[in-house]
Short mmCIF file of C-alpha atoms and ligand atoms in Angstrom, two decimals:
data_model
loop_
_atom_site.label_atom_id
_atom_site.label_comp_id
_atom_site.label_asym_id
_atom_site.label_seq_id
_atom_site.Cartn_x
_atom_site.Cartn_y
_atom_site.Cartn_z
CA MET A 23 -43.50 38.53 -20.15
CA ARG A 24 -44.95 35.74 -22.79
CA SER A 25 -43.17 38.18 -25.82
CA PHE A 26 -40.18 38.32 -23.51
CA VAL A 27 -40.10 34.90 -23.48
CA THR A 28 -41.00 34.34 -27.24
CA LEU A 29 -38.51 37.08 -28.61
CA VAL A 30 -35.55 35.03 -26.39
CA PHE A 31 -36.89 31.76 -28.61
CA SER A 32 -36.79 33.95 -31.58
CA LEU A 33 -33.61 35.14 -30.96
CA ILE A 34 -31.86 31.50 -30.05
CA ARG A 35 -33.87 30.30 -33.46
CA LEU A 36 -32.00 32.96 -35.71
CA LEU A 37 -28.56 32.43 -33.85
CA LEU A 38 -29.39 27.85 -34.47
CA ALA A 39 -30.53 28.94 -37.97
CA ALA A 40 -27.47 31.22 -38.45
CA VAL A 41 -25.45 27.95 -37.10
CA LYS A 42 -27.10 26.29 -39.46
CA GLY A 43 -26.46 28.27 -42.91
CA ALA A 44 -22.78 28.75 -41.74
CA LEU A 45 -21.75 24.80 -40.97
CA GLY A 46 -24.40 23.12 -43.45
CA PRO A 47 -23.69 22.66 -47.38
CA PRO A 48 -24.89 25.63 -49.29
CA THR A 49 -27.95 24.67 -50.64
CA CYS A 50 -30.94 26.35 -53.03
CA ALA A 51 -32.79 29.44 -51.93
CA ALA A 52 -35.88 28.39 -53.47
CA CYS A 53 -35.52 24.14 -53.38
CA ASP A 54 -32.99 23.62 -51.14
CA ALA A 55 -30.81 21.50 -53.58
CA ARG A 56 -27.12 21.49 -53.24
CA VAL A 57 -25.42 24.06 -54.75
CA ARG A 58 -21.65 25.21 -55.04
CA ASP A 59 -20.38 28.27 -52.85
CA HIS A 60 -21.40 31.83 -52.67
CA VAL A 61 -24.79 30.51 -55.19
CA VAL A 62 -27.79 30.95 -54.77
CA PHE A 63 -30.16 29.04 -56.56
CA CYS A 64 -29.29 25.76 -58.30
CA PRO A 65 -29.45 26.13 -62.06
CA THR A 66 -32.97 24.90 -62.60
CA CYS A 67 -34.09 27.43 -60.64
CA ALA A 68 -31.56 30.13 -61.50
CA ALA A 69 -33.22 29.69 -65.17
CA THR A 70 -36.83 30.56 -63.85
CA ILE A 71 -35.04 34.50 -62.89
CA GLU A 72 -36.18 37.10 -64.18
CA PRO A 73 -34.90 40.86 -64.77
CA PRO A 74 -37.54 43.64 -62.56
CA PRO A 75 -39.69 45.18 -64.75
CA ASP A 76 -38.99 48.39 -66.13
CA PRO A 77 -39.05 50.89 -63.62
CA GLU A 78 -41.43 53.67 -65.87
CA ASP A 79 -43.83 51.72 -65.17
CA ALA A 80 -46.47 53.66 -63.12
CA SER A 81 -46.45 51.09 -60.13
CA ALA A 82 -42.69 51.52 -59.58
CA SER A 83 -42.05 55.02 -59.88
CA ASP A 84 -43.65 58.20 -57.36
CA PRO A 85 -42.46 61.29 -56.95
CA ARG A 86 -41.31 60.73 -53.22
CA LEU A 87 -38.92 58.11 -54.25
CA GLU A 88 -35.50 59.02 -56.20
CA ALA A 89 -35.88 55.10 -57.24
CA THR A 90 -37.07 52.00 -56.65
CA VAL A 91 -33.76 49.53 -57.42
CA ALA A 92 -34.55 45.89 -57.64
CA PHE A 93 -32.49 42.71 -58.04
CA GLY A 94 -35.62 40.60 -60.18
CA ALA A 95 -39.07 40.11 -61.10
CA PHE A 96 -41.25 38.61 -58.47
CA GLY A 97 -41.66 35.46 -60.16
CA GLY A 98 -40.28 31.69 -60.53
CA ALA A 99 -38.08 30.83 -57.57
CA LEU A 100 -37.49 33.85 -56.68
CA ALA A 101 -40.80 34.28 -55.71
CA ILE A 102 -40.65 31.31 -53.83
CA ALA A 103 -37.79 31.84 -52.27
CA LEU A 104 -38.90 35.03 -50.79
CA ARG A 105 -41.68 33.77 -49.15
CA ARG A 106 -39.82 30.81 -47.76
CA LEU A 107 -37.64 33.44 -45.80
CA LYS A 108 -41.20 35.57 -45.00
CA TYR A 109 -43.43 32.41 -44.60
CA GLN A 110 -41.68 29.66 -43.71
CA ASP A 111 -39.39 30.42 -40.98
CA ARG A 112 -36.13 30.43 -43.01
CA PRO A 113 -34.25 33.47 -41.14
CA ASP A 114 -31.22 31.93 -42.74
CA LEU A 115 -32.49 33.09 -46.62
CA ALA A 116 -32.02 36.34 -45.44
CA ALA A 117 -28.08 35.80 -46.39
CA PRO A 118 -28.15 34.83 -49.77
CA LEU A 119 -31.53 37.00 -50.90
CA GLY A 120 -29.45 39.95 -49.13
CA HIS A 121 -26.28 38.97 -50.86
CA LEU A 122 -28.71 39.29 -54.50
CA ALA A 123 -29.66 42.82 -53.02
CA ARG A 124 -26.30 44.14 -52.57
CA ARG A 125 -25.58 42.54 -56.17
CA ALA A 126 -28.94 45.43 -57.13
CA ALA A 127 -27.35 48.48 -54.51
CA ARG A 128 -23.68 47.35 -56.51
CA VAL A 129 -25.15 47.88 -59.66
CA GLY A 130 -27.55 50.76 -59.31
CA GLY A 131 -24.73 52.64 -57.83
CA LEU A 132 -26.54 53.44 -54.81
CA VAL A 133 -25.48 56.02 -52.02
CA ALA A 134 -26.56 55.99 -48.25
CA ASP A 135 -25.63 57.82 -45.11
CA LEU A 136 -28.15 55.58 -43.79
CA VAL A 137 -29.70 52.27 -44.50
CA VAL A 138 -33.24 52.12 -42.73
CA PRO A 139 -35.84 48.58 -43.17
CA VAL A 140 -39.44 48.20 -43.51
CA PRO A 141 -41.14 48.19 -40.71
CA LEU A 142 -43.03 45.76 -39.31
CA HIS A 143 -45.54 46.08 -35.99
CA PRO A 144 -44.82 45.24 -33.36
CA ARG A 145 -47.66 41.97 -32.53
CA ARG A 146 -46.35 40.46 -35.83
CA LEU A 147 -42.42 40.68 -34.85
CA VAL A 148 -42.96 39.05 -31.84
CA GLU A 149 -45.35 36.19 -33.94
CA ARG A 150 -42.82 35.86 -36.32
CA GLY A 151 -39.77 36.34 -35.24
CA TYR A 152 -37.74 38.12 -37.08
CA ASN A 153 -38.10 40.95 -39.52
CA GLN A 154 -36.92 39.63 -43.28
CA ALA A 155 -36.13 43.31 -44.18
CA ALA A 156 -34.00 43.97 -41.31
CA LEU A 157 -32.28 41.13 -41.95
CA ILE A 158 -31.74 42.28 -46.00
CA ALA A 159 -31.22 45.97 -44.80
CA ALA A 160 -28.25 44.94 -43.01
CA GLU A 161 -26.95 43.63 -45.81
CA VAL A 162 -27.14 46.46 -47.69
CA ALA A 163 -25.78 48.67 -45.40
CA VAL A 164 -22.73 46.19 -45.27
CA GLU A 165 -22.72 46.84 -49.31
CA LEU A 166 -22.62 50.25 -49.13
CA ASP A 167 -20.95 51.26 -46.24
CA ALA A 168 -23.01 52.84 -44.45
CA PRO A 169 -25.41 52.68 -40.91
CA LEU A 170 -27.98 50.51 -40.41
CA LEU A 171 -30.75 52.18 -38.57
CA ALA A 172 -33.35 49.45 -38.27
CA ARG A 173 -35.50 50.86 -36.06
CA ALA A 174 -35.65 54.69 -37.67
CA LEU A 175 -39.63 54.05 -38.85
CA VAL A 176 -42.48 52.76 -36.13
CA ARG A 177 -45.50 50.89 -37.65
CA LEU A 178 -48.59 52.27 -35.83
CA ARG A 179 -50.88 50.15 -37.39
CA ASN A 180 -51.38 46.40 -37.41
CA THR A 181 -51.88 46.73 -41.62
CA PRO A 182 -53.52 43.41 -42.50
CA GLN A 183 -51.64 41.28 -45.37
CA GLN A 184 -51.21 43.74 -48.24
CA ALA A 185 -51.39 40.28 -50.01
CA HIS A 186 -55.29 40.31 -50.30
CA LEU A 187 -56.16 43.46 -50.85
CA ASP A 188 -56.05 45.66 -54.27
CA ARG A 189 -54.08 48.69 -55.21
CA GLU A 190 -56.78 51.65 -54.11
CA ALA A 191 -56.92 49.94 -51.14
CA ARG A 192 -53.52 48.93 -50.50
CA ARG A 193 -52.73 52.46 -50.59
CA GLY A 194 -55.43 53.64 -47.92
CA ASN A 195 -54.26 49.99 -45.96
CA VAL A 196 -50.91 51.92 -45.36
CA ALA A 197 -51.25 55.93 -46.04
CA ARG A 198 -49.90 57.30 -42.51
CA ALA A 199 -48.98 53.95 -40.93
CA PHE A 200 -45.47 55.10 -40.12
CA ARG A 201 -43.90 57.45 -38.65
CA ALA A 202 -39.87 58.45 -37.80
CA ARG A 203 -38.28 57.55 -33.64
CA ASP A 204 -36.17 59.98 -34.41
CA PRO A 205 -36.30 62.55 -36.99
CA ARG A 206 -32.81 64.17 -35.71
CA ALA A 207 -31.45 60.90 -36.47
CA ILE A 208 -32.83 61.12 -40.27
CA ALA A 209 -32.74 64.50 -41.18
CA GLY A 210 -29.92 65.64 -43.78
CA ARG A 211 -29.47 62.16 -44.57
CA ARG A 212 -29.44 60.19 -47.98
CA VAL A 213 -31.69 56.92 -46.64
CA VAL A 214 -31.62 54.00 -48.50
CA LEU A 215 -35.22 52.23 -47.16
CA VAL A 216 -34.96 48.16 -47.96
CA ASP A 217 -37.28 46.12 -48.33
CA ASP A 218 -38.02 42.36 -49.63
CA VAL A 219 -40.81 42.95 -52.12
CA ALA A 220 -42.55 45.66 -53.88
CA THR A 221 -45.70 45.39 -55.34
CA THR A 222 -47.33 48.34 -55.75
CA GLY A 223 -44.53 50.24 -53.81
CA ALA A 224 -47.68 51.74 -51.42
CA THR A 225 -45.68 50.82 -48.07
CA LEU A 226 -42.20 52.03 -49.97
CA ALA A 227 -44.31 55.25 -50.78
CA ALA A 228 -45.96 55.94 -47.42
CA CYS A 229 -42.11 54.61 -45.47
CA ALA A 230 -40.82 57.61 -47.72
CA ASP A 231 -43.53 60.13 -46.67
CA ALA A 232 -42.38 59.72 -43.04
CA LEU A 233 -38.76 60.26 -43.74
CA LEU A 234 -39.44 62.98 -46.07
CA ALA A 235 -41.43 64.29 -42.78
CA ALA A 236 -38.48 63.53 -40.73
CA GLY A 237 -36.44 65.95 -42.90
CA ALA A 238 -34.18 63.06 -44.88
CA ALA A 239 -32.84 64.67 -47.56
CA SER A 240 -33.69 62.16 -50.42
CA VAL A 241 -35.11 58.50 -50.06
CA THR A 242 -34.07 55.72 -52.55
CA ALA A 243 -35.98 52.13 -52.15
CA ILE A 244 -34.25 48.79 -52.83
CA VAL A 245 -36.34 46.02 -52.78
CA VAL A 246 -35.74 41.93 -53.52
CA ALA A 247 -37.95 41.65 -56.62
CA ARG A 248 -40.77 43.50 -57.70
CA ALA A 249 -43.59 42.58 -59.39
ZN1 ZN B 254 -33.28 24.78 -56.32
#
């Protein structure tokens, strides 16, 4: 009952954020300065945005993924905006940041039969009230004109926050942490997997494992920022 009430409050909050985002003047995703329509960052913040690191770097390439497409490098205003989305109760920032993911999907020439977000563990979903990856995935699905299957993957374990762990610990932390809810919905599909940030790529690889085990034809990852 308590989690139901929490969920209702979360939905109301999301709705209010959406209304505020739609009615208020556009503001910078990192510092809230006024910006022109359809602009994500003010000029000062935009100057801190860097292209993503070379995909040939070992950390980004994984045999289970066709590619990991990113809009930019994790740093500067992009990192600030992503942290606000995730930890500071700013689901309204999913629209502008999703816009950047859409741009990366377009530039990267991505094709999808299905768009799937990296899931949160249900307990964390209740705490946060929204899955930031699913909100971004909704934008990517529109761009690719493909169905969004927001609950395609289940997070089996409430893994500790990745941010506190080194690379080896991260891989162990997320290995076998995901499972496909309904393999029939995934089998034979070219899946585009969406997350907000890729650091070591361990989470994306673990999700790709689960999707390929369910029979996905291929998995391509897209993130807003890559470390
Ligand atoms: Zn700014």
